[in-house]
């Protein structure tokens, strides 16, 4: 079904919705000079047609309706009970500036969930202001800035150290906060050596920002020493818990010595991802760093719960308390899972990954990153199709495209930098059944066979999707890219009836 | 007992996977983690509540302790506004296909990518600009990124902002501007206390060759429409600075688009476009510019572009300028990006499509008229006056100084009557004394205003 | 995507949902003899998998997501605001036995909506107990029974008269209520003649049950005389308003002399059809028949609204007051439409039908029922593909199957009896745009051309649906039909792992 | 102004269609209707409210005047029961694809038809029967149709029903059985006042060669499980009558399925299977039998059957025995059919799939235990006793005779405390005196029962 753009639909005079008329006609109208005179070329479409249009677009989005073992992202089941709770007026229709007395239930949830995350991490306090994992990393960069500033060392402490396998948001937010980024390369053991770290640590060190385990499923067993080394030099240590799913309930960031960590509620804690938000990067830190947190903090007093500014903290990284509906969903998820469920989820997630590994490595042409390492990987493993691509000319992206023809959503390749050729990173987590995992693997094996028998079939995929493979040539060409219909029409100089 | 959320939490499934993986105890799989790293004490969260009914009851009872803007009458705005959300917006927001996905290929995510393109296209139409990125976390975040874009473009490290700026948004902007040697300095330009608008003379004095950008808003945080926006842009342009306009998209059927008064970059909140208040969790920020490479190359965001497919005449939507994001270039990219508010983006597209040109024109008129009506009537309450009684949109400053009562007192008394009074400005804008920012939109009726005025009469007379 | 049955999914021990545990273990358990001992062979499937299964099935239901000009049913846009209202606890979680004092808002809506329907029909009172149009017809049959019984004439008055073009529910419910059904054939003018009616009316006449206009879009201009004739003989007249959409706001049943009528809220009044309910057949009658209505009635008193039993009325045709969520949706729709909107909807509906007629009759092979009649049809017209089928061997059902390949949902053929060969009855109503109507007609024309060029292509359709054309041979074969998986497995004597 | 619900209500669209249809005035299209038929006065409904916000506010304010079973504590049952509805049920019920369609082909409606088949298959499993029709309007309607089926099968015109039957359901059954010469006579068999169960001796006396069917329920309307259901069926069978059992499907993980005690036809309500109370608008009725032609040929309903398609190995779902419905045969068909409660059918399928064998076993245990617990505690209130203190499921009769208070008084006092007391039985079952039917399910907690008991203490002592 080829669904035209909404801008191409409708006709003059059609109405999709009608706002209430004014209480009375404005007596004291705004001056002419500030009023719009250019007509708005928005679509004029009736309500049923707008609805049907977006219903159709929804059906043209595979997402989690097929099977999606998207790695590095901990895609999991989003219980619908959370949606029903979040849709209640007592959450959806709460204004952020309401008096604390009128939102006691909400503040209690925020506080209780803070306590839950403290229990999981050993940290002293969490905030939910950051609208995603990257924003939480930026919180850390800002907290680091404020911490060193408070000690008069900010001018000196310019370096943030990270690793090639840390999520790109770590170096990026550090750089945006004005730091110099030092990225340690991955070495033979699957992580940088302690010596490499020691070589760059010093009195210029502001912070270490790191994931562990990383996206290859490798856990750095020297992480405590790393933290010690950085601490000794006066730097802070931030644990990006993007890969928490495999170690939930087994380790606590604070016990490993970290000063701060980040959880993604929209991934690890069962809240939906929304195709990329609204999300929450829950940022937690030790009591020592709490003075630097951006306010407002939610605190419990004898009289109830209140929001309190944090004098001396980072001002804000975002307006208001955060995406509280996602916090409520994560809270409900955590209640439902409990300590036993969380531990079980980690077990199953790691077990499923090892099961997949056994099956995937049996497929000719699939190899594993750092395949000389024999230790079991945690909740994901990075694989490579490098040999297969050399043999067939069919790339990981081609395979990805073709797999969608079988109802399997795209897998994740790898974050930058690519350490292995033609990488791919499936992750089953605890939410996909063994049958679905088996189907996924069967499809991969089948598509790889197709690629051997008929490379062009796979290279030209998909064949069963709404649209065929995109021609990416125009995307980075200023003369042809078009992020709006206005731009497209101008660049294509053609008359299109709006 | 197996957990409903985990299909493989059955003995059968676990045994089958363990057999295939060659392990006899799950703990074997965690051999990587040194014993000394393991949690000192077990996680003390209690056992999971398997019964959904029990979880729901527990959370619902907590939520039910909140008082919402549905059963109360709300006049709070100040960065998050209560507008009517058409039912179709909720329907689309709740579609599992849009609610739960992560990221597919341009073909498998075609529908969502199209919706995103329709968001950008319609938003671009409202602000009169051709290049629109996918949104960032909030208006403050959008302003912060826009200022950083301007700083990179101009190589300068100063931004001039108005004194009327929302302190909360300003705090975000300051965080984005940074601290220390490389920070972008934030210079505050005065406003004219008689009009509530920017003091152009002061602005002119503060903008110079170090100015990367002038950031201003219309209507500004106190509701006042900057009637001489052209002059603001002229002053900035005269010094080689970029003009960044912060606008409320719901005003743009009534008010001129920023492109027409010389803004180079437009930013604002997407929350008014069909998103519930969500206790502040409904906000999102847009960034739009002219479609010039100079601007496009500085975007930190993802954006979708129309493109061809392998089938002639067919269209797809792909990411443009991906390499300049942090995903593409880590610390070499522009600022950073990550999960944002993309579900709301789809809803924004639905909202704009439902409204169309007439809807935006009408809602602009209604909000302007309703807020003017409310201001006029509130001004009739003894001792209560409206600070700038005309030339505003949606929000206006109510002055309680002559009542002898503080806004805290007034608002407490109103709340006892089921009314959420305007945002207290007395701390953030001490020069206004006891004043509050009232927000009146299309959701308010004559009865609502009467209820407010009656309550104010009582409160002030009490 | 071939989605297995839910009974074929899952595995031992999987849980979809878990009920709360008992407050305490039953001390006083039920005796063994009443307890189940046979294991339940229900599926064991995890929550995400159940959800995904039914999401997929939803996507395999075209319904109103494509284009559906399903005639005789007045399919129209179902405003989603009604769904949000109906989902509120103050409706969804109301118990039917609650004290009247606790449901005043709901009773007020029922009363107000009753008044609205009275205004549209001229009747004296409406009830909403009937769960569909057919059930409302049954209400009428029961009211007729009670009415004649009250006059001591029930034994004599055995005949209910209807016409071949009346909806089948009229003769069926009359028969179920114990009446003898007399069906008048359609004559040259498109309806039975007055003489034919006179010939069967007499002191055996209990009631006339009739539609007007009928499904061919023909309005019987002698309907007032019909009513008079029946009344003179002592019978009651029931107006089945299934075809109200074209005459809304123009005529009132009571003014034409009818004693009772029926509106379908799930069709004419904007409530959704749900694939066949929950529905409401709103039954209204004159004050003379009100004593025979099944209770409870909702009445307004000085103290508020109350439910009151109707002593002497038909006891009940269904438990409780009816599908009140649908009443609330219909009430909201009627508020939104108003007198002007309702009149406009009728105009547009009839205009669209006449527009369609112009275009459809231009397609070679499409003919119109009673094509010698030149008067304009109302909101629908019955067409025939009889000539086309003779020419090509392609039937209306074949065309229907093939049209779904183009995103056009099935059209309605005709209720029994088929008066014209290979009938079809499209209806655009006021809810489909001219562009959609044009697309529908273009698809029909295209498919008919396909049928000429390649009859087998159409006869073997559909080709782009989830499953191919059904083989109907087994459906009425006792040895092969299977309305349950239990039956299927037994009859196919094969081992299927549940 | 064009109406949002009507795409063609614009001047352009109307003009284009009028031009093509060759009319200049819409009134020309209504030439068929004689002038004398037109409405004497225009329809006085007022103009439509175009703004959705205004419609919603108006209806919501009315609804908000209702007190629901969420913010109150509810013990009403009696034909409509408050069970927990899993969130997934609501999600599927709200899917537009299921919510709005009419009727397609077996291919275009494949998904919905499959869901219907899954409903019938799972329900058949619960009742232990192989042939299941799509549901009818209510339990009463299902019982009515089942009795008519039995009458047609046996050629007899009498049905025996128990005295404990819900008067509301009985009223529906009577309407279905008809009046006058051709009516099916309803004979009422006594119950044993000591046990609340059917008096088998009286039943035996009333069942004879005119009896088409014995209709009974377990648990019966007063909550009592008919412990000797086999004997009931034996008595019916002995006289050549059909046995129709009315059952609560949510009990069938705990209680024996009707097939096992000799029922020929099983009927009941589908509302407990995932459907909200809906003020009584959530009910639906199922009919199930053995898969024998003798029964199948008497169904008045539609039903879906598995069938093959033109592609080998592929399955479709089509209507079986359509010709015997009123759609197929008008007055010659079995009774009648029409729109029913098919959306709920999909939800029922979801509910049963979520519950699975263990869920039904557990919920049966929980309901039995919770209701027994509640009965025991209620019985401790001075003057209050439970009429049949054991052998019930979900509902039980509370006897207030010794309190000197009427149920009306008790319930009013409870309502003032936010509690909806049990259904008053004093009018319908005068022999019980001041008694009420209390319903306790899995949604009730110990705190809830404590709240009830405390309130009863107060009310009785007051």
Short mmCIF file of C-alpha atoms in Angstrom, two decimals, chain C residues 30-259:
data_model
loop_
_atom_site.label_atom_id
_atom_site.label_comp_id
_atom_site.label_asym_id
_atom_site.label_seq_id
_atom_site.Cartn_x
_atom_site.Cartn_y
_atom_site.Cartn_z
CA UNK C 30 -15.26 -27.24 47.84
CA UNK C 31 -15.96 -30.97 47.85
CA UNK C 32 -13.85 -33.14 45.58
CA UNK C 33 -16.85 -34.19 43.57
CA UNK C 34 -17.36 -30.76 42.05
CA UNK C 35 -13.74 -30.14 41.20
CA UNK C 36 -12.14 -30.42 37.83
CA UNK C 37 -9.94 -33.43 37.37
CA UNK C 38 -9.45 -33.33 33.61
CA UNK C 39 -6.48 -31.13 32.71
CA UNK C 40 -7.33 -28.03 30.71
CA UNK C 41 -5.66 -28.12 27.31
CA UNK C 42 -5.41 -24.36 27.02
CA UNK C 43 -2.31 -22.73 25.57
CA UNK C 44 0.57 -21.81 27.86
CA UNK C 45 2.01 -18.65 26.37
CA UNK C 46 3.94 -15.75 27.90
CA UNK C 47 2.36 -12.31 28.01
CA UNK C 48 4.49 -10.69 25.29
CA UNK C 49 3.75 -13.58 22.96
CA UNK C 50 0.00 -13.42 23.54
CA UNK C 51 0.07 -9.71 22.91
CA UNK C 52 2.12 -10.01 19.78
CA UNK C 53 -0.11 -12.79 18.48
CA UNK C 54 -3.24 -10.69 18.68
CA UNK C 55 -1.49 -7.59 17.40
CA UNK C 56 -0.55 -9.60 14.34
CA UNK C 57 -4.08 -10.89 13.96
CA UNK C 58 -5.31 -7.32 14.15
CA UNK C 59 -3.00 -6.38 11.31
CA UNK C 60 -4.49 -9.28 9.37
CA UNK C 61 -7.91 -7.68 9.55
CA UNK C 62 -8.46 -5.13 6.85
CA UNK C 63 -11.70 -3.63 8.13
CA UNK C 64 -11.88 0.11 7.93
CA UNK C 65 -8.12 0.53 7.50
CA UNK C 66 -8.52 0.01 3.79
CA UNK C 67 -11.60 1.39 2.08
CA UNK C 68 -14.91 -0.20 2.95
CA UNK C 69 -18.07 0.91 1.19
CA UNK C 70 -20.08 -1.85 2.78
CA UNK C 71 -23.71 -1.28 1.99
CA UNK C 72 -26.93 -1.77 3.99
CA UNK C 73 -24.86 -1.27 7.09
CA UNK C 74 -24.13 2.43 7.14
CA UNK C 75 -20.51 2.03 8.03
CA UNK C 76 -19.21 5.38 9.08
CA UNK C 77 -16.46 7.09 10.95
CA UNK C 78 -16.33 6.21 14.62
CA UNK C 79 -14.91 9.22 16.42
CA UNK C 80 -12.17 8.18 18.79
CA UNK C 81 -13.25 10.71 21.38
CA UNK C 82 -16.11 8.35 22.15
CA UNK C 83 -13.65 5.58 22.92
CA UNK C 84 -11.75 7.74 25.36
CA UNK C 85 -14.97 8.66 27.11
CA UNK C 86 -16.13 5.06 27.26
CA UNK C 87 -12.82 3.92 28.69
CA UNK C 88 -13.19 6.10 31.77
CA UNK C 89 -13.73 4.28 35.06
CA UNK C 90 -16.94 6.26 35.44
CA UNK C 91 -18.39 4.14 32.68
CA UNK C 92 -16.21 1.05 32.21
CA UNK C 93 -16.20 0.28 35.92
CA UNK C 94 -19.84 0.95 36.73
CA UNK C 95 -21.81 -2.02 38.00
CA UNK C 96 -25.33 -2.35 36.60
CA UNK C 97 -26.81 -2.97 40.03
CA UNK C 98 -25.37 0.19 41.59
CA UNK C 99 -27.82 2.44 43.32
CA UNK C 100 -29.39 5.01 41.01
CA UNK C 101 -27.95 7.78 43.14
CA UNK C 102 -24.46 6.67 42.18
CA UNK C 103 -25.05 6.72 38.42
CA UNK C 104 -26.91 9.97 37.88
CA UNK C 105 -24.59 11.14 35.12
CA UNK C 106 -25.08 7.95 33.17
CA UNK C 107 -28.84 7.97 33.59
CA UNK C 108 -28.92 11.59 32.48
CA UNK C 109 -27.09 10.68 29.29
CA UNK C 110 -29.52 7.82 28.66
CA UNK C 111 -32.45 10.16 29.19
CA UNK C 112 -30.99 12.97 27.09
CA UNK C 113 -30.21 10.62 24.28
CA UNK C 114 -33.73 9.21 24.48
CA UNK C 115 -34.98 12.78 23.98
CA UNK C 116 -32.72 13.21 20.96
CA UNK C 117 -34.08 10.08 19.31
CA UNK C 118 -37.62 11.17 20.12
CA UNK C 119 -36.88 14.40 18.29
CA UNK C 120 -35.61 12.50 15.27
CA UNK C 121 -38.51 10.06 15.16
CA UNK C 122 -41.49 11.67 16.88
CA UNK C 123 -41.78 8.62 19.14
CA UNK C 124 -42.65 8.82 22.82
CA UNK C 125 -39.85 6.85 24.43
CA UNK C 126 -36.75 4.85 23.55
CA UNK C 127 -35.07 1.95 25.26
CA UNK C 128 -31.56 0.62 24.61
CA UNK C 129 -31.83 -2.88 25.96
CA UNK C 130 -31.65 -4.59 22.58
CA UNK C 131 -28.12 -5.61 21.67
CA UNK C 132 -28.53 -4.97 17.95
CA UNK C 133 -31.03 -4.22 15.27
CA UNK C 134 -32.33 -7.76 15.14
CA UNK C 135 -32.89 -7.76 18.89
CA UNK C 136 -34.82 -4.51 18.53
CA UNK C 137 -37.00 -6.16 15.92
CA UNK C 138 -37.55 -8.93 18.44
CA UNK C 139 -38.53 -6.32 21.00
CA UNK C 140 -41.15 -5.21 18.56
CA UNK C 141 -42.38 -8.73 18.03
CA UNK C 142 -42.68 -9.13 21.81
CA UNK C 143 -44.36 -5.76 22.25
CA UNK C 144 -46.79 -6.72 19.50
CA UNK C 145 -47.52 -9.96 21.33
CA UNK C 146 -48.10 -8.15 24.60
CA UNK C 147 -50.20 -5.46 22.96
CA UNK C 148 -52.59 -7.92 21.32
CA UNK C 149 -52.59 -10.10 24.40
CA UNK C 150 -53.68 -7.08 26.45
CA UNK C 151 -56.60 -6.66 24.09
CA UNK C 152 -57.42 -10.30 24.13
CA UNK C 153 -56.66 -10.60 20.43
CA UNK C 154 -53.37 -12.46 20.46
CA UNK C 155 -54.88 -15.78 19.52
CA UNK C 156 -56.48 -14.26 16.47
CA UNK C 157 -53.73 -11.95 15.35
CA UNK C 158 -51.19 -14.39 14.01
CA UNK C 159 -49.81 -12.62 10.95
CA UNK C 160 -46.87 -10.33 10.66
CA UNK C 161 -46.55 -8.78 7.25
CA UNK C 162 -43.25 -7.79 5.77
CA UNK C 163 -41.69 -7.40 2.35
CA UNK C 164 -39.03 -9.23 0.44
CA UNK C 165 -36.80 -6.19 0.79
CA UNK C 166 -37.23 -5.86 4.52
CA UNK C 167 -34.19 -6.95 6.49
CA UNK C 168 -34.28 -10.68 7.33
CA UNK C 169 -34.39 -9.92 11.02
CA UNK C 170 -37.98 -8.75 10.67
CA UNK C 171 -39.53 -11.98 9.44
CA UNK C 172 -37.12 -14.02 11.58
CA UNK C 173 -37.94 -12.32 14.86
CA UNK C 174 -41.64 -12.32 14.07
CA UNK C 175 -41.47 -16.05 13.48
CA UNK C 176 -39.45 -16.59 16.63
CA UNK C 177 -42.12 -14.73 18.56
CA UNK C 178 -44.65 -17.19 17.24
CA UNK C 179 -46.14 -15.24 14.39
CA UNK C 180 -46.92 -16.37 10.90
CA UNK C 181 -44.89 -14.36 8.41
CA UNK C 182 -46.35 -12.99 5.19
CA UNK C 183 -43.71 -11.63 2.85
CA UNK C 184 -44.92 -9.37 0.06
CA UNK C 185 -42.92 -9.60 -3.15
CA UNK C 186 -41.35 -6.55 -4.69
CA UNK C 187 -43.25 -5.36 -7.73
CA UNK C 188 -42.53 -3.22 -10.71
CA UNK C 189 -42.18 0.03 -8.81
CA UNK C 190 -39.50 -1.42 -6.61
CA UNK C 191 -41.81 -2.19 -3.72
CA UNK C 192 -44.97 -4.24 -3.20
CA UNK C 193 -48.19 -2.63 -4.30
CA UNK C 194 -50.78 -1.28 -1.95
CA UNK C 195 -53.20 -3.77 -3.41
CA UNK C 196 -50.95 -6.63 -2.48
CA UNK C 197 -50.88 -5.34 1.05
CA UNK C 198 -54.65 -4.94 1.17
CA UNK C 199 -55.01 -8.50 -0.01
CA UNK C 200 -53.29 -9.90 3.05
CA UNK C 201 -54.34 -7.46 5.75
CA UNK C 202 -57.24 -8.40 7.95
CA UNK C 203 -58.19 -9.27 11.46
CA UNK C 204 -55.37 -11.81 11.56
CA UNK C 205 -52.89 -9.01 11.11
CA UNK C 206 -50.70 -8.44 14.12
CA UNK C 207 -48.12 -6.09 12.65
CA UNK C 208 -46.32 -4.70 9.66
CA UNK C 209 -42.51 -4.72 9.91
CA UNK C 210 -40.81 -2.85 7.15
CA UNK C 211 -37.80 -0.87 5.96
CA UNK C 212 -38.13 2.30 3.94
CA UNK C 213 -36.19 3.24 1.92
CA UNK C 214 -34.99 -0.27 1.26
CA UNK C 215 -31.53 -1.55 0.37
CA UNK C 216 -32.07 -0.62 -3.27
CA UNK C 217 -32.42 3.01 -2.25
CA UNK C 218 -36.09 3.06 -3.17
CA UNK C 219 -38.55 4.89 -0.99
CA UNK C 220 -42.14 3.70 -0.95
CA UNK C 221 -44.17 6.84 -1.42
CA UNK C 222 -47.37 5.09 -0.34
CA UNK C 223 -46.03 4.23 3.06
CA UNK C 224 -48.58 6.42 4.82
CA UNK C 225 -51.42 4.57 3.12
CA UNK C 226 -49.79 1.28 4.11
CA UNK C 227 -49.74 2.34 7.71
CA UNK C 228 -53.35 3.44 7.50
CA UNK C 229 -54.43 0.14 6.01
CA UNK C 230 -52.70 -1.84 8.73
CA UNK C 231 -53.96 0.40 11.47
CA UNK C 232 -57.51 0.14 10.22
CA UNK C 233 -57.22 -3.60 10.48
CA UNK C 234 -55.97 -3.30 14.07
CA UNK C 235 -52.31 -4.08 13.41
CA UNK C 236 -49.19 -2.27 14.58
CA UNK C 237 -46.61 -0.76 12.28
CA UNK C 238 -42.86 -1.06 12.92
CA UNK C 239 -40.35 1.00 11.02
CA UNK C 240 -36.96 -0.71 10.75
CA UNK C 241 -34.74 2.33 10.37
CA UNK C 242 -31.70 0.42 9.18
CA UNK C 243 -31.71 2.73 6.20
CA UNK C 244 -32.17 5.92 8.17
CA UNK C 245 -28.99 7.56 6.98
CA UNK C 246 -30.44 8.99 3.78
CA UNK C 247 -33.56 10.41 5.39
CA UNK C 248 -32.21 11.60 8.73
CA UNK C 249 -33.71 14.90 9.64
CA UNK C 250 -36.21 14.79 6.78
CA UNK C 251 -38.86 12.42 8.02
CA UNK C 252 -40.17 11.30 11.39
CA UNK C 253 -41.49 7.78 11.77
CA UNK C 254 -44.31 8.82 14.08
CA UNK C 255 -45.49 11.49 11.68
CA UNK C 256 -45.80 8.83 8.99
CA UNK C 257 -48.03 6.97 11.41
CA UNK C 258 -45.68 4.27 12.64
CA UNK C 259 -46.16 2.91 16.14
#
